Coordinates of C-alpha atoms and ligand atoms in Angstrom, one line a residue:
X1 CA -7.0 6.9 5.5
X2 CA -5.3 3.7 6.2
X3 CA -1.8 3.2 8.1
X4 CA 1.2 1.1 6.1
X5 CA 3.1 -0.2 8.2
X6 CA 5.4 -2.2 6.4
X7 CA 8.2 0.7 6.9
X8 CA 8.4 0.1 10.7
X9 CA 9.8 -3.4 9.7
X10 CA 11.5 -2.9 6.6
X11 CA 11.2 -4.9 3.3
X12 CA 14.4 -5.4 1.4
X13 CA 15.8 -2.6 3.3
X14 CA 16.7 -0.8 6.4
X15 CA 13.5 -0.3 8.5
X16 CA 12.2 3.3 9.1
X17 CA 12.0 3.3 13.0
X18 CA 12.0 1.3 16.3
X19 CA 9.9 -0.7 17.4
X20 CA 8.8 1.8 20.2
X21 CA 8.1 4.7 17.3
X22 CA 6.3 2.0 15.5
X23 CA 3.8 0.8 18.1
X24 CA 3.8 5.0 19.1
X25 CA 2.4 5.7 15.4
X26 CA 0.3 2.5 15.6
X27 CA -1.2 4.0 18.6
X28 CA -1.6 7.9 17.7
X29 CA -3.3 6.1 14.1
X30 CA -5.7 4.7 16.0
X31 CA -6.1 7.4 18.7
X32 CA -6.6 10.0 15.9
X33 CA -9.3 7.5 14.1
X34 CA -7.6 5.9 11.7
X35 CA -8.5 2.6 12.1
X36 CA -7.4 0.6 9.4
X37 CA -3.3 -1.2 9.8
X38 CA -1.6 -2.5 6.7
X39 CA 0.5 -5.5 7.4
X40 CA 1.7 -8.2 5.9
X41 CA 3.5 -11.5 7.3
X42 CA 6.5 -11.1 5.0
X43 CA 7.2 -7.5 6.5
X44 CA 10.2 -8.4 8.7
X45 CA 9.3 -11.9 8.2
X46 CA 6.4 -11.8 10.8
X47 CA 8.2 -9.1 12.7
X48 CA 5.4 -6.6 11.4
X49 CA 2.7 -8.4 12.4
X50 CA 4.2 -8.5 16.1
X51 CA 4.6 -5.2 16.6
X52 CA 1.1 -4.6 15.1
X53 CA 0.1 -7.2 17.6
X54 CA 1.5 -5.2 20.5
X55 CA 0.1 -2.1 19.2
X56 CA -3.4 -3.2 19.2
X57 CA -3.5 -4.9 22.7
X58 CA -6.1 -4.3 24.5
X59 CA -7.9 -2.2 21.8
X60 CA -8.1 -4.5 19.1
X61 CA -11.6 -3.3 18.4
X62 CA -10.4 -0.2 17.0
X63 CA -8.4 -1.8 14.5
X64 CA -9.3 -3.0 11.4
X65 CA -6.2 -5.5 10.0
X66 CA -5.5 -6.0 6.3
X67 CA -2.8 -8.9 6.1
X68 CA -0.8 -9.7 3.1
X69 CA 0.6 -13.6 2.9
X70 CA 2.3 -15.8 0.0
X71 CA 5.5 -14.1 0.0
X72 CA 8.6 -16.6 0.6
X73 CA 11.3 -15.3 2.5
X74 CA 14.5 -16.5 3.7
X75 CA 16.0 -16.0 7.7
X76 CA 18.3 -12.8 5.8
X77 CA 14.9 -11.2 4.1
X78 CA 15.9 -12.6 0.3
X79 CA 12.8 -13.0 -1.9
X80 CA 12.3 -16.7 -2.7
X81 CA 9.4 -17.0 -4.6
X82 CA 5.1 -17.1 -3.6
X83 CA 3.0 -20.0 -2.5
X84 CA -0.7 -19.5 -2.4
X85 CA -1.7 -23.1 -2.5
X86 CA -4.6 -23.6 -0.2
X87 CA -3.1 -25.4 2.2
X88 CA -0.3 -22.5 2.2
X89 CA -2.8 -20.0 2.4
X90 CA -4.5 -21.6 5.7
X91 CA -1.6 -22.6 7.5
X92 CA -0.4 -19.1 6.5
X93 CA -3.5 -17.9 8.6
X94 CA -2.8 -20.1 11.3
X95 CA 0.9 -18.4 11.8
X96 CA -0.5 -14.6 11.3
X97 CA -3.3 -15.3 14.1
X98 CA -0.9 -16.0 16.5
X99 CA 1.5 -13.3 15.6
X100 CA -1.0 -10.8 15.7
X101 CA -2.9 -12.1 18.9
X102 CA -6.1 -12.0 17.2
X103 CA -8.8 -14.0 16.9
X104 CA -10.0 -12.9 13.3
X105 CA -8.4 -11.3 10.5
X106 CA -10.3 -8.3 8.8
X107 CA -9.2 -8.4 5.5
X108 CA -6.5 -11.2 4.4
X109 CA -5.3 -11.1 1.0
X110 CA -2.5 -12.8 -1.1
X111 CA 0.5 -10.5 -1.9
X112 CA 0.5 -11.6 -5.1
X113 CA -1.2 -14.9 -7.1
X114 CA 1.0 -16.9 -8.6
X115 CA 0.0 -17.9 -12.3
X116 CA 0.5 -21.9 -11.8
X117 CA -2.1 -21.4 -9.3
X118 CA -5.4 -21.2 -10.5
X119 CA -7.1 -18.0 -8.5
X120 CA -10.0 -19.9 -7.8
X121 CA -8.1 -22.0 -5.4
X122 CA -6.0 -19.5 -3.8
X123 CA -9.5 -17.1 -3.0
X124 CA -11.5 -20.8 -2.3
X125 CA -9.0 -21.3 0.9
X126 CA -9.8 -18.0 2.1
X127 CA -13.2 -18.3 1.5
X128 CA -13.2 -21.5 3.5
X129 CA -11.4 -19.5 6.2
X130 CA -14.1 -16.9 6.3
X131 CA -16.5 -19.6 7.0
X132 CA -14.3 -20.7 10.0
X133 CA -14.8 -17.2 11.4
X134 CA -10.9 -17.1 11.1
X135 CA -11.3 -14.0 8.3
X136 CA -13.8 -11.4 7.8
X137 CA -13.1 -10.4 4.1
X138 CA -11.4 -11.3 1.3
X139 CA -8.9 -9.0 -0.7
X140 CA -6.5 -9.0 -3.8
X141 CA -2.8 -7.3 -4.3
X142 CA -2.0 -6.2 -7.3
X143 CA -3.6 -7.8 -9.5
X144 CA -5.6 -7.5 -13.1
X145 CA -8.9 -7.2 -13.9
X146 CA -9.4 -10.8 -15.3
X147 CA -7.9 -12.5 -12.1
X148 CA -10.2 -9.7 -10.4
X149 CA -13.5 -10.8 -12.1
X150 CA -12.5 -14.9 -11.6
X151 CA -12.0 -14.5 -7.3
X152 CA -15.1 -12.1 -7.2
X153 CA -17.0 -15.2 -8.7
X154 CA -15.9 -17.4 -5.7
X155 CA -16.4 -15.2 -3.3
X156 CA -17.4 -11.6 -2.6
X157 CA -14.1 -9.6 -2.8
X158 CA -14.0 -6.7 -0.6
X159 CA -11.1 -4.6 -1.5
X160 CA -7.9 -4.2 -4.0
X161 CA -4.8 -3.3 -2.7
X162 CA -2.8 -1.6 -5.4
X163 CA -0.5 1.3 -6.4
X164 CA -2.2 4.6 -6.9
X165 CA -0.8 8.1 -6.8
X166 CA -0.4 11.3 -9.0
X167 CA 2.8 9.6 -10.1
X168 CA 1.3 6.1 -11.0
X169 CA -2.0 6.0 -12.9
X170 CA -1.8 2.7 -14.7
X171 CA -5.0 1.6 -12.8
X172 CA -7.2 4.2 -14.4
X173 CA -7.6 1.9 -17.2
X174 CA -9.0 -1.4 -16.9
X175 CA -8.4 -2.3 -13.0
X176 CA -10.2 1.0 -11.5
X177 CA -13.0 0.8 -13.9
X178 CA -13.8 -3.2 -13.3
X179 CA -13.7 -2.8 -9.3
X180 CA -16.1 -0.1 -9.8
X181 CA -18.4 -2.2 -11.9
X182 CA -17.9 -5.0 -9.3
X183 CA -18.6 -2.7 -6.0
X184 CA -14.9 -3.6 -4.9
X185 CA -13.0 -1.0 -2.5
X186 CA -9.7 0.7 -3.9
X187 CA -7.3 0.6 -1.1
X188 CA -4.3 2.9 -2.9
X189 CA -0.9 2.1 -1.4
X190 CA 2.3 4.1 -2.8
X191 CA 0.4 7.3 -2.7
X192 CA 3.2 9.2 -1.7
X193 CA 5.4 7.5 -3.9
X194 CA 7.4 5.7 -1.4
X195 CA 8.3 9.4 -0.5
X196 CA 9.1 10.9 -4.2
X197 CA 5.6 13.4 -3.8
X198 CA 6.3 14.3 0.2
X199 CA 8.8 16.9 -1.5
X200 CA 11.5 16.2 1.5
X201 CA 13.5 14.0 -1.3
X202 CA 16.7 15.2 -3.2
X203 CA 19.2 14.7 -6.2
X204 CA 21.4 12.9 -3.3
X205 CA 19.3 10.2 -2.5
X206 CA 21.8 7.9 0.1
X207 CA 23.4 5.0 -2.1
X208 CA 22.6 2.8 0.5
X209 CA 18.6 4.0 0.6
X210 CA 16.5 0.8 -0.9
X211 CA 14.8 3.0 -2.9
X212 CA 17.3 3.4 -5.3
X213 CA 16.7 0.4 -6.8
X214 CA 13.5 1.6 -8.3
X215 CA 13.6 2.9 -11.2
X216 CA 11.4 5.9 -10.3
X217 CA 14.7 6.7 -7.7
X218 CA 17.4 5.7 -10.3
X219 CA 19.9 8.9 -10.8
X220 CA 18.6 9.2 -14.2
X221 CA 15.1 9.7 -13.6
X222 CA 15.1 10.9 -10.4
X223 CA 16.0 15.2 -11.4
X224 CA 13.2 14.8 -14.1
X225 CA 11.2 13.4 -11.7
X226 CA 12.0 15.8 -9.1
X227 CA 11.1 18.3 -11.7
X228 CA 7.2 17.5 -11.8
X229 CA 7.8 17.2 -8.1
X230 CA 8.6 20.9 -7.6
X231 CA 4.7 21.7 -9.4
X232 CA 3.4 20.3 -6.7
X233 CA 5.6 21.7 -4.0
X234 CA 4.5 25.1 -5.3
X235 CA 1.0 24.7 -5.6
X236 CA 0.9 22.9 -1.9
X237 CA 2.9 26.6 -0.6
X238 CA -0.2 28.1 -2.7
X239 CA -2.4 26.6 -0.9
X240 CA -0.4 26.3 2.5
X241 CA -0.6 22.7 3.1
X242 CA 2.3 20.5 2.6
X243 CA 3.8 18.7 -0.3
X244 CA 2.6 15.2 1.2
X245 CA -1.0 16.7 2.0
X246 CA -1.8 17.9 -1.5
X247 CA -0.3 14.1 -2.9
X248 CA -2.5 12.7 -0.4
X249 CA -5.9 15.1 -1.3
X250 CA -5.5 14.2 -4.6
X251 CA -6.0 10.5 -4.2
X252 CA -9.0 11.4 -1.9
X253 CA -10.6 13.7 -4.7
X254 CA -10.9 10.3 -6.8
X255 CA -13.8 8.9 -5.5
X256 CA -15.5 7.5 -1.7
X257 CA -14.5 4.4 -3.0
X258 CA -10.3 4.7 -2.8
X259 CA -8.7 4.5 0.6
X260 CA -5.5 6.0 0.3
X261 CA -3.1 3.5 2.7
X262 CA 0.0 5.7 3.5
X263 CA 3.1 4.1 5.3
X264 CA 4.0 6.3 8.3
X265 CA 6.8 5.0 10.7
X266 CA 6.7 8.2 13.3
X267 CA 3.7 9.5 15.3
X268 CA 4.0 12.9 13.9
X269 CA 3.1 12.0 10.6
X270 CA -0.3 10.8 11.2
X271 CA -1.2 14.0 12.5
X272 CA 0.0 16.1 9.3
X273 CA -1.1 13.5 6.7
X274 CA -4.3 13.1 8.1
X275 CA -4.8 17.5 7.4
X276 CA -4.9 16.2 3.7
X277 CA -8.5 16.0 4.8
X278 CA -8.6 19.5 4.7
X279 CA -7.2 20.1 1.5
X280 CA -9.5 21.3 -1.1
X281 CA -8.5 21.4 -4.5
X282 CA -10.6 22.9 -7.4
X283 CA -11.3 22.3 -10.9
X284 CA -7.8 24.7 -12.3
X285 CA -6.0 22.9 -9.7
X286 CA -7.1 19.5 -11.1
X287 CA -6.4 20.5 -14.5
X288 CA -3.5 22.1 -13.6
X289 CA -2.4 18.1 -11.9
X290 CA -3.6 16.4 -14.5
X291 CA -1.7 18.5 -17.0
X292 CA 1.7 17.5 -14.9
X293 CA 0.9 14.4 -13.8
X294 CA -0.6 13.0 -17.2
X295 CA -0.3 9.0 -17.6
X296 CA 3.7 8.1 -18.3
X297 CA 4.8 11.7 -16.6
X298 CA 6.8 9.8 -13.9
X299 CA 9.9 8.4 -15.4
X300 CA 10.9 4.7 -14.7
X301 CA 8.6 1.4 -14.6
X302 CA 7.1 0.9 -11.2
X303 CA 9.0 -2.2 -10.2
X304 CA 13.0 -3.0 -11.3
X305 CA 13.3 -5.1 -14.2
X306 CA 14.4 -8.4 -11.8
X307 CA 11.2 -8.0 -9.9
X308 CA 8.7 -6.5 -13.1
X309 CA 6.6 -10.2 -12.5
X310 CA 5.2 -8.5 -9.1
X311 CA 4.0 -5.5 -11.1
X312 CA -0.1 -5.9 -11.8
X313 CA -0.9 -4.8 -15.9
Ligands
LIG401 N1 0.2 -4.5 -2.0 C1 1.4 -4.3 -2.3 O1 2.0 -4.8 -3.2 C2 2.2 -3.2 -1.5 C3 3.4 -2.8 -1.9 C4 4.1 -1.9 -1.2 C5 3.5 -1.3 0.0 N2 2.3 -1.8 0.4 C6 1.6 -1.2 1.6 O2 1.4 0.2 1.4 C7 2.0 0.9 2.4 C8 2.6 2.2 1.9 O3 3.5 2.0 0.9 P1 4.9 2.7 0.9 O4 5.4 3.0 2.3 O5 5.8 1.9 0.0 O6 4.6 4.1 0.1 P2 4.1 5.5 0.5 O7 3.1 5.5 1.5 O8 3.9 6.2 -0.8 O9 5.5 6.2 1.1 C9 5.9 6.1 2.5 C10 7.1 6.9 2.6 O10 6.7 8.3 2.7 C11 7.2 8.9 3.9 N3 6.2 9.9 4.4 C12 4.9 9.7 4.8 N4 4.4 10.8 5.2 C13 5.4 11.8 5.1 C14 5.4 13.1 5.4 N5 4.4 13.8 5.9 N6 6.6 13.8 5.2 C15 7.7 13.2 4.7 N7 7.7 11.9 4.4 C16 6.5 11.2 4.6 C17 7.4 7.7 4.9 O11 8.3 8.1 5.8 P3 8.5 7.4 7.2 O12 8.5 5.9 7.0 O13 9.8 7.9 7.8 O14 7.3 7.8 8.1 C18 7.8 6.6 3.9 O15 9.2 6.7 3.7 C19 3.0 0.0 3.0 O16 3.3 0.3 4.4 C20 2.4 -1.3 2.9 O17 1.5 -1.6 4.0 C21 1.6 -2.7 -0.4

């Protein structure tokens, strides 16, 4: 299981903790041997990375990074745009190194490719930063399968970071099947759905909660959706584990291959998600998931229609 931290920063909304909660779950992650940290340095506009930096001090070989990059920001968090031009992506590097306090970057991985870039540049500079010894391995974000296949022909892509949850099943088609034909690792991120499948959401979702923006949240899909929620809120009492456990087993029953990266912002989360472990589920209760949680069941596009471009096909 991997740790998302973009939460303890906030993205386009009010973060999920301090920064002393933040570097505590950091720290009970690593402690409980999850060792791989999900930043990116958009997250609180480099904020993220800092506090992962702190977190990691003095045990940064326990900790494998994944950073994200490309995403424009301005000084107030508004989105303004991608740039994952090579000499973007290196100086990009350059910033998150220091940030961080590291010396190498795991994984690094643009949040998104931007189409007037060919991908084959964007993946060449990190390629040419993994020959520097300033990155380990190369990753994609939400991405397609054709922009999948092109990077993997410049250089060896490690992993794909991309939504993946009971709720959200779009990858099962083309993107799952082609990283498994190309030996690429499935890091799943959204698996609780931003919070929908942890069963501790109602009808009277805050106006001012973020999360209303998507459409998943909106008030008109948010009782169906809460609906197919309540399946799973009785099979996890079934099976006495929580809502968030069973969400989380789920995505672990898919294969060796899919990591499932779950954004945690207190320490006692780690130590109840990471019970998903325990979770066994058998063939009726698959069935009985699939059944709910068929392709489409989930009402609402991923993404809100202003931000649809950042939405892999
Ligand atoms: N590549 C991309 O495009 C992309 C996009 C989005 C996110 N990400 C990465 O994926 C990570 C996870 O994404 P996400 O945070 O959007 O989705 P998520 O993991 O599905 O949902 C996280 C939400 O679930 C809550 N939660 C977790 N465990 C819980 C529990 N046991 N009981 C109740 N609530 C629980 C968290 O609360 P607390 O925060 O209060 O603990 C948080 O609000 C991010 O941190 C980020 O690193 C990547």
């Amino acid at each position: 299981m991997g740790l998302g931290c973009m939460r303890m920063s906030g993205l386009g909304g009010a973060r999920s903790s301090t920064d002393e909660e933040g570097i505590a779950t950091i720290q009970a992650a690593l402690e409980a041997g999850i060792n791989f940290l999900n930043t990116g340095d958009f997250y609180g506009m480099g904020h993220n990375e800092l506090l992962v930096g702190r977190a990691i001090k003095g045990r940064r070989d326990q900790a494998l990074i994944s950073v994200k990059f490309g995403a424009l920001r301005s000084p107030s968090g508004q989105m303004l745009g991608i740039d994952v031009r090579p000499n973007a992506v290196k100086n990009f590097a350059a910033y998150s190194l220091q940030r961080l306090g590291v010396d190498v970057i795991d994984i690094y991985q643009p949040g998104r490719l931007d189409p007037a870039v060919p991908v084959e540049e964007t993946v060449g500079a990190i390629a040419d930063l993994i020959k520097e010894g300033k990155v380990r391995y190369l990753g994609l974000s939400e991405t397609g399968a054709e922009n999948i296949r092109r990077a993997h022909m410049v250089h060896p892509v490690a992993a794909l970071e991309i939504e993946y949850s009971l709720g959200t099943r779009f990858i099962e088609k083309e993107i799952l099947p082609a990283v498994r034909e190309l030996g690429i690792g499935l890091v799943a991120y959204g698996v609780v759905g931003q919070g929908l499948l942890t069963g501790s959401i109602g009808n009277d979702l805050p106006a001012t909660d973020f999360r209303r923006l998507f459409p998943k949240f909106d008030p008109e899909n948010l009782p169906k959706n809460l609906e197919k929620v309540s399946v799973l809120e009785r099979m996890a009492r079934e099976k006495r584990c929580t809502t968030t456990q069973l969400a989380i087993a789920w995505v672990l029953s898919r294969g060796k291959d899919i990591v499932p990266l779950v954004g945690m912002s207190r320490p006692a989360r780690v130590a109840e998600n990471l019970e998903a472990f325990d979770v066994s589920l058998t063939k009726a209760d698959l069935d009985h998931l699939e059944r709910t949680f068929a392709l489409g069941a989930i009402a609402g596009e991923r993404y809100p229609a202003q931000m649809s471009h950042l939405a892999a096909k």
